Short mmCIF file of C-alpha atoms in Angstrom, two decimals:
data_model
loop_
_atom_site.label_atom_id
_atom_site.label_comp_id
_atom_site.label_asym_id
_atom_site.label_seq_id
_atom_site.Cartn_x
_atom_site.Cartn_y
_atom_site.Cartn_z
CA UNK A 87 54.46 6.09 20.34
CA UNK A 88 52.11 8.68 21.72
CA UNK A 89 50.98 6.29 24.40
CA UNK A 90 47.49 6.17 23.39
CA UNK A 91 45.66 2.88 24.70
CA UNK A 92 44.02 1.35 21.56
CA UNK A 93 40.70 -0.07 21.02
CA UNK A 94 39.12 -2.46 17.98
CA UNK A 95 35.95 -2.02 17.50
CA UNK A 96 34.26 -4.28 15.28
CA UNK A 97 31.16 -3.16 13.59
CA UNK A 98 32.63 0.61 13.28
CA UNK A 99 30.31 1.77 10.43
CA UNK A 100 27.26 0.65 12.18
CA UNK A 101 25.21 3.08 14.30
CA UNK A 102 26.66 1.43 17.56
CA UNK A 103 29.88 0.67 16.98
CA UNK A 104 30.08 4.54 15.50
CA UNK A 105 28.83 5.95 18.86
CA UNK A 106 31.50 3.75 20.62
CA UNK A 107 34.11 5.43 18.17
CA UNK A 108 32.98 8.74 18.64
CA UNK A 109 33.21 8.23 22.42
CA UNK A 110 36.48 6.73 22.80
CA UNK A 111 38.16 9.19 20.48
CA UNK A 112 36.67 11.78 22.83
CA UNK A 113 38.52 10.07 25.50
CA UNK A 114 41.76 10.18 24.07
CA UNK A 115 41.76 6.16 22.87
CA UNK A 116 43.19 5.50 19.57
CA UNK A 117 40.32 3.82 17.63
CA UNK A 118 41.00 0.93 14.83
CA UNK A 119 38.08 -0.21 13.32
CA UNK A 120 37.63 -3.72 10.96
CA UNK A 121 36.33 -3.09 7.60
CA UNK A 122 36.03 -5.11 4.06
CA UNK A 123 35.54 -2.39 2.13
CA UNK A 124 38.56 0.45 3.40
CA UNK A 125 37.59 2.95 0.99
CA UNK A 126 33.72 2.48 2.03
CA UNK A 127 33.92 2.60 4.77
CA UNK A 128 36.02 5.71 5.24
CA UNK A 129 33.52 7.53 3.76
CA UNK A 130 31.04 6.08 6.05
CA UNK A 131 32.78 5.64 9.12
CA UNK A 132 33.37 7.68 11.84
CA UNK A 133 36.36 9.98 11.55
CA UNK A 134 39.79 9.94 13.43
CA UNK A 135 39.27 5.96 12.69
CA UNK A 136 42.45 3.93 12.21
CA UNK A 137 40.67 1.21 9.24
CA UNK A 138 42.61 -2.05 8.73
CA UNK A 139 41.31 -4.39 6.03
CA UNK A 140 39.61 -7.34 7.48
CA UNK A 141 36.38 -9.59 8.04
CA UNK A 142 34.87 -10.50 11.20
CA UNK A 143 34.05 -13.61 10.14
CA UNK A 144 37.85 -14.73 9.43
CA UNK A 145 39.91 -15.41 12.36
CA UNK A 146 43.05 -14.01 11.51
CA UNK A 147 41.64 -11.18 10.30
CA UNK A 148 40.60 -9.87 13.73
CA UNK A 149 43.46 -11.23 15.57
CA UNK A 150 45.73 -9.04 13.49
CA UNK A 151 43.52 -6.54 14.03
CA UNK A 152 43.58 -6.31 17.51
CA UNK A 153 47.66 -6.61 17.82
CA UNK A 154 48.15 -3.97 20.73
CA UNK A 155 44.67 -3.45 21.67
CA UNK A 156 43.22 -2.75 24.91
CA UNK A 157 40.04 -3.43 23.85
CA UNK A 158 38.20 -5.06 21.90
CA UNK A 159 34.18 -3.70 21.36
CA UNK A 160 32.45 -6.66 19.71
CA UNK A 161 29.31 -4.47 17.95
CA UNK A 162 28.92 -6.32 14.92
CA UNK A 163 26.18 -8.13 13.56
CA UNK A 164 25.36 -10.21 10.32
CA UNK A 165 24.57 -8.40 7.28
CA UNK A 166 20.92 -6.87 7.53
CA UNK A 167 20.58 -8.78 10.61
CA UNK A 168 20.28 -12.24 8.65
CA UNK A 169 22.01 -15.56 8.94
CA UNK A 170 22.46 -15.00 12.90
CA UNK A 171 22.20 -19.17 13.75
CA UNK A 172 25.72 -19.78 11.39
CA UNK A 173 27.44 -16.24 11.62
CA UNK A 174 27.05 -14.64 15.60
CA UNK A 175 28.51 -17.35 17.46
CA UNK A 176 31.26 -17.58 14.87
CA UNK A 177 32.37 -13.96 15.36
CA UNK A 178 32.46 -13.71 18.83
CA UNK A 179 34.45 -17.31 19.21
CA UNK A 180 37.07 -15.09 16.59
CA UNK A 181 36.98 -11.80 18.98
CA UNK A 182 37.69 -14.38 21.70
CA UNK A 183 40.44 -16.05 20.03
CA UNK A 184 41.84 -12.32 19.23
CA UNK A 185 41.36 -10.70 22.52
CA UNK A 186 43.19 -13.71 24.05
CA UNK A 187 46.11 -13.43 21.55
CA UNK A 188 46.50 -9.74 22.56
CA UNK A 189 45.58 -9.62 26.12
CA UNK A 190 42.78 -7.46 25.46
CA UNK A 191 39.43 -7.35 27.15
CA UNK A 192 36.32 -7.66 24.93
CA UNK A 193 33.42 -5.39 25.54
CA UNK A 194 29.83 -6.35 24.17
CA UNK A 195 26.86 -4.27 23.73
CA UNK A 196 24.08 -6.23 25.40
CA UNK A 197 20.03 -6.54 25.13
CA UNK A 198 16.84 -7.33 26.98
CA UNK A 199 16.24 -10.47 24.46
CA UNK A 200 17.78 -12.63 26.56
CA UNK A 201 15.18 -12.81 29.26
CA UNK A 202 11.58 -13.29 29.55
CA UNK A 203 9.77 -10.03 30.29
CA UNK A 204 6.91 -11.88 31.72
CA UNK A 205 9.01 -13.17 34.57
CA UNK A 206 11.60 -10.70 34.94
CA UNK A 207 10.46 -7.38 35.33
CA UNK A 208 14.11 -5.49 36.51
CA UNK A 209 16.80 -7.06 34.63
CA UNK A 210 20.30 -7.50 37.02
CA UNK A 211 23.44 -8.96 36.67
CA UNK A 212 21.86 -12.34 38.04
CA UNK A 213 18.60 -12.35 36.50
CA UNK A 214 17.84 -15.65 35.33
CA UNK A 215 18.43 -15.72 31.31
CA UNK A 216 15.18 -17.87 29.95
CA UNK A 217 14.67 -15.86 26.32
CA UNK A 218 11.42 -16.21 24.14
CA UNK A 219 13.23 -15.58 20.62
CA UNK A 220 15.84 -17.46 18.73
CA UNK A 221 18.28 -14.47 18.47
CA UNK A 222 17.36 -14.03 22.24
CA UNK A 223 18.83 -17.67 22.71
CA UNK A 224 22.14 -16.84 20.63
CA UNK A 225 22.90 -13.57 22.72
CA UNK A 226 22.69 -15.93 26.08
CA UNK A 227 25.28 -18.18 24.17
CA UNK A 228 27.40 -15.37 23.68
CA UNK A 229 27.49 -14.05 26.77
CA UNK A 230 28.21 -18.03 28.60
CA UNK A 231 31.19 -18.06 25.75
CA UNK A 232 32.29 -14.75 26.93
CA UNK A 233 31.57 -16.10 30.86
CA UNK A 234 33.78 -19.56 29.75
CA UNK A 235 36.00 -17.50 28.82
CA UNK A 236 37.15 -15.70 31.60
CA UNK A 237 39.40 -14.97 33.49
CA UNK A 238 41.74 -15.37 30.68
CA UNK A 239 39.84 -13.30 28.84
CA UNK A 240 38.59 -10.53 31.01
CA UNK A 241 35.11 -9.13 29.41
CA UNK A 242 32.33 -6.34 29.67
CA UNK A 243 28.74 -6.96 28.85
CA UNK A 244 26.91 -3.20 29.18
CA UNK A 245 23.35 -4.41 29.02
CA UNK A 246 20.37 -1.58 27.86
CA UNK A 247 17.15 -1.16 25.97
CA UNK A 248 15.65 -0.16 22.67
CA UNK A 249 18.59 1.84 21.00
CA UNK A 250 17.83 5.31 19.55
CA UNK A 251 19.55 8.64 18.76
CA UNK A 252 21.93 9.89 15.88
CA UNK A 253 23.29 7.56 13.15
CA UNK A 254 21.54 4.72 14.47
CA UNK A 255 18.87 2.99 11.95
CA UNK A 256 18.46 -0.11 12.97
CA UNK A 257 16.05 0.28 16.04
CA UNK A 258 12.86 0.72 16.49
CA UNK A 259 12.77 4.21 16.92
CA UNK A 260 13.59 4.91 13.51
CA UNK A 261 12.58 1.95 11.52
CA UNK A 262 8.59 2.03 13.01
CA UNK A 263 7.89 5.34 15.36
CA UNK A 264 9.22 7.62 12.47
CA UNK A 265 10.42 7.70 8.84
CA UNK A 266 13.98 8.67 8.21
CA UNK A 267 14.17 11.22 5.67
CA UNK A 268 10.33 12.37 5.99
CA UNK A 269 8.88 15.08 7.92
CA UNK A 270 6.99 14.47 10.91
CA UNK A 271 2.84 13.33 10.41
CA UNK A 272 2.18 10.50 12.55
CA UNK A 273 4.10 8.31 15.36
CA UNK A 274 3.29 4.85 15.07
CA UNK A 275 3.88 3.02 18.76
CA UNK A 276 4.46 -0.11 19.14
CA UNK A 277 4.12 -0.37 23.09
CA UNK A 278 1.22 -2.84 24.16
CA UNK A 279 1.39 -1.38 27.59
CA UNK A 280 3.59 0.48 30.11
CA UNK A 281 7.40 -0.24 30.95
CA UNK A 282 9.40 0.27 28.30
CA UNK A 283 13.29 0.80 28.47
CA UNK A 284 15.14 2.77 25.75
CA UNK A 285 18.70 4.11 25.22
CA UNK A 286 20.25 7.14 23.90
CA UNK A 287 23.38 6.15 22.22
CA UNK A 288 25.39 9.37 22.90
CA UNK A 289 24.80 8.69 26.93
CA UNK A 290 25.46 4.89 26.50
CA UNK A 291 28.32 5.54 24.28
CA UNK A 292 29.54 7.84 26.84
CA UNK A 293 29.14 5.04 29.50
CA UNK A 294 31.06 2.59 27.99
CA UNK A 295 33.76 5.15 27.80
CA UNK A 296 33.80 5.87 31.10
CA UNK A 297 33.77 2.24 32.40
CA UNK A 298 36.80 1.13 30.34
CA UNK A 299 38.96 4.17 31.47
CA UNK A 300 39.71 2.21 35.13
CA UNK A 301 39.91 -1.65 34.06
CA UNK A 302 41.42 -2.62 37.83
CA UNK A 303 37.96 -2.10 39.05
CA UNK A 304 35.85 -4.51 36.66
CA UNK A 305 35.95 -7.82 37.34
CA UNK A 306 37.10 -10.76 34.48
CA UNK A 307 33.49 -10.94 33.64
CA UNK A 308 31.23 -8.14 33.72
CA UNK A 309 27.70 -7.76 33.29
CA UNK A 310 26.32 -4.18 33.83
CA UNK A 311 22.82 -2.92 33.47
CA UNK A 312 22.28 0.83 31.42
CA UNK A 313 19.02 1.93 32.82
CA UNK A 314 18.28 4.51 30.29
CA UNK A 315 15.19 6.07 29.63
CA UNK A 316 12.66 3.86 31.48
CA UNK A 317 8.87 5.09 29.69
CA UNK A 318 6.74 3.86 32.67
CA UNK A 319 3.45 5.20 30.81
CA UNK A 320 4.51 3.22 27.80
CA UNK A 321 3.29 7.41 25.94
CA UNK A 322 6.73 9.22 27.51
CA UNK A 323 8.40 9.01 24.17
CA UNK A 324 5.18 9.69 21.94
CA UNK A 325 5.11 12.98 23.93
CA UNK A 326 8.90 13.51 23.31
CA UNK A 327 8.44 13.10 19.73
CA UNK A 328 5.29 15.81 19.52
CA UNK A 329 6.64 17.99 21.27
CA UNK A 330 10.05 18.38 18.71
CA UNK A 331 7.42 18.48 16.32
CA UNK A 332 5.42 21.09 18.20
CA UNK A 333 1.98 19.49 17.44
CA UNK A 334 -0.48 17.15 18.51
CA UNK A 335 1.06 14.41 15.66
CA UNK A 336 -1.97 11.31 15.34
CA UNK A 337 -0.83 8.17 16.90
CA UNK A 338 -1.15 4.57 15.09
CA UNK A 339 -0.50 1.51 16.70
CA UNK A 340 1.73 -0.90 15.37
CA UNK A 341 0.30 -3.96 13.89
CA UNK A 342 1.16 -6.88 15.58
CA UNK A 343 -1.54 -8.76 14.76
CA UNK A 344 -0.12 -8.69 11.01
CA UNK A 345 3.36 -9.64 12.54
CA UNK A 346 1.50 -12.56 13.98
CA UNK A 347 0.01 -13.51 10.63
CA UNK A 348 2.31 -13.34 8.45
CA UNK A 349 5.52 -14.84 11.33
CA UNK A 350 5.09 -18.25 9.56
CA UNK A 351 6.94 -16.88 6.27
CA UNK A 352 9.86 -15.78 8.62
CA UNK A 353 11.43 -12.30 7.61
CA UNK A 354 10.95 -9.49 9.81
CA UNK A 355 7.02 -10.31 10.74
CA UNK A 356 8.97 -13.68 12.40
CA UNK A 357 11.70 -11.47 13.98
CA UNK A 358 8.88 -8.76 15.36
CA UNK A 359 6.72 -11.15 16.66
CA UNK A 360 8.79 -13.08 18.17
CA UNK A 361 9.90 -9.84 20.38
CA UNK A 362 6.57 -8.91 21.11
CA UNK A 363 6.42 -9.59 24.75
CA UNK A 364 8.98 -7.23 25.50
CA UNK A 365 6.96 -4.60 24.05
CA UNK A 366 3.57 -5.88 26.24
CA UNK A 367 5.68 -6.42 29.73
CA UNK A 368 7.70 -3.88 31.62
CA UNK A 369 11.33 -4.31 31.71
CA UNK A 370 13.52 -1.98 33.69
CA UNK A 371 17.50 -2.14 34.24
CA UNK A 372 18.75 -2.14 37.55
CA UNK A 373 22.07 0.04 37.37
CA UNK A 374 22.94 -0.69 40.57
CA UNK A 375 26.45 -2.12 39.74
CA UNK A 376 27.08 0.46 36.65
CA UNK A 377 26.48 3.44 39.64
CA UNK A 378 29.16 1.91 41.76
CA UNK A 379 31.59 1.38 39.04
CA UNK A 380 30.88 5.31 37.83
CA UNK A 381 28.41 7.29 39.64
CA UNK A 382 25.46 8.34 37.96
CA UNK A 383 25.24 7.32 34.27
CA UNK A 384 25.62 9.91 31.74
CA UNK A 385 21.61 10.85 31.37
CA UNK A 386 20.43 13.45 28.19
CA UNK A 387 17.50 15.17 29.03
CA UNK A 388 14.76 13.57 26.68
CA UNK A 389 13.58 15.77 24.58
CA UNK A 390 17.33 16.96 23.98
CA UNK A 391 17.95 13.55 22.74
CA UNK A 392 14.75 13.26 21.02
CA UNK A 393 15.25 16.36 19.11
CA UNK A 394 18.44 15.59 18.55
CA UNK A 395 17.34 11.97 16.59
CA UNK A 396 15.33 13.46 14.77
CA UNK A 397 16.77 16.43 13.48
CA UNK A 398 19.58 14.10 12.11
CA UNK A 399 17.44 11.57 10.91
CA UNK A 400 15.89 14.78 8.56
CA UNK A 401 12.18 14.66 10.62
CA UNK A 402 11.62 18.04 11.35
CA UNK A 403 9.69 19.60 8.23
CA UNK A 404 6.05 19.74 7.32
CA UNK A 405 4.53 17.27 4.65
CA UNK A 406 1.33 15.33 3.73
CA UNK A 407 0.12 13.22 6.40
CA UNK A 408 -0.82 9.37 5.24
CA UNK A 409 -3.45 7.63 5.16
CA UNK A 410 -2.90 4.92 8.52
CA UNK A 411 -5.53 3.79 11.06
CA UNK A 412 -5.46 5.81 13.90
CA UNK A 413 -5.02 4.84 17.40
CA UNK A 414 -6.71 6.37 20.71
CA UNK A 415 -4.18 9.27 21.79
#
């Protein structure tokens, strides 16, 4: 044995779970990640990734899994997000049942869904959870599973905002402000107002790193707030994304009066509108707690990170600009 501390992450192949990888390779963890499809998703995958055979959703699967972990990240989410009310609570009550089986701590990636922005303006560790969304209301069940759960299961919950940066997709950043795989004409923005909180995966990666290197000083159940980015202008990233394009790109709001409309035939118009109000209220993360754990969290200057989102995502090149209603810039 090389005496390398080893970590399970769950949801490897997706855009967090990869930046959690990346990270924890970096800091000299050996990194085992669940897949269904091996050969998949070794082509997909991170690299330097130890891939067992396995499904989230079967409870022996992960409890082999995670025979000798240290760790377990829990990052993993339904198949294109759907099916969450029969298939989230499910896999975390099987990371549970694996981390207690192999004295491992379970760390969880955690959002701003489940408050309401209206009444909570800073999000803490004892902010009072009252979400407006269904999926809002299944991430506070997680986390009281995770909270029953200890202190025989120890657990981390790093809380932040709107995820963006390389390899990650499934955020708003690159699934409404731009089009992967097109050149830069036009930003649509879907902030209603000022006060928006986002994340760049590298620097939260990089956090969750560093928090799991000294486990004597988290408590059995940990909830820690990423401030991030916080866009108190509700323009900040706009900006950021012009200027990587180094032009005055038109601006086009996102329609959430269509959202609205069309939320009564479910899909993502349901799943968008439900989420509005965190785009129309200010929420900011009060790192208070991550600070003292740390220091100062690892912070990429933001138009470094922008640049660097888009450049992956392929962005950077000139093409036709399309035909969208413009909003005042």
């Amino acid at each position: 044995m090389d005496g390398k501390r080893t970590a399970l992450v769950l949801g490897a192949t997706g855009g967090i779970g990869g930046g959690i990888d990346a990270a924890l390779v970096r800091h000299g963890w050996r990194v085992r990640g669940l897949a269904r499809n091996l050969e998949a998703a070794g082509r997909a995958g991170p690299a330097k990734v130890e891939w067992v055979a396995g499904d989230a959703m079967r409870r022996e699967d992960v409890v082999r899994a995670a025979t000798g972990a240290e760790i377990i990240v829990h990052a993993v989410n339904p198949p294109n997000y759907a099916n969450w009310d029969t298939l989230v609570l499910p896999m975390i009550d099987n990371t549970i049942a694996a981390a207690r089986a192999a004295g491992a701590r379970v760390v969880l990636p955690g959002t701003i869904y489940n408050f309401d922005p209206a009444e909570t303006p800073v999000l803490g560790e004892h902010s009072p959870q009252r979400p407006k969304s269904r999926k809002g209301a299944i991430r506070v069940a997680m986390e009281k599973r995770l909270e029953e759960a200890a202190p025989q299961v120890p657990s981390l919950i790093l809380r932040a905002g709107d995820f963006f940066g390389p390899g990650v997709r499934s955020s708003w950043f690159a699934q409404a402000m731009v089009a992967p795989g097109k050149p830069l004409r036009r930003i649509v923005n879907p902030a209603k107002g000022p006060g928006h909180s986002w994340a760049y995966l590298p620097d939260l990666a990089e956090t969750f790193a560093r928090l799991v290197e000294a486990p004597a000083r988290l408590r059995p159940f940990e909830r820690v707030q990423f401030e991030g980015l916080y866009d108190d202008t509700g323009e900040r990233m706009v900006e950021a994304i012009r200027r990587a394009a180094g032009r005055r790109l038109p601006v086009y709001r996102f329609p959430w009066w269509l959202m609205r409309l069309a939320a009564p035939f479910g899909g993502l118009p349901r799943e968008a509108a439900e989420i509005a109000p965190h785009w129309r209220h200010p929420s900011r993360l009060d790192n208070g707690r991550l600070v003292e754990l740390i220091g100062p969290e690892p912070a990429t200057p933001l138009d470094a990170a922008v640049r660097a989102s888009l450049a992956e995502m392929g962005c950077l090149a000139d093409a036709a600009q399309p035909a969208l209603r413009a909003a005042s810039a």
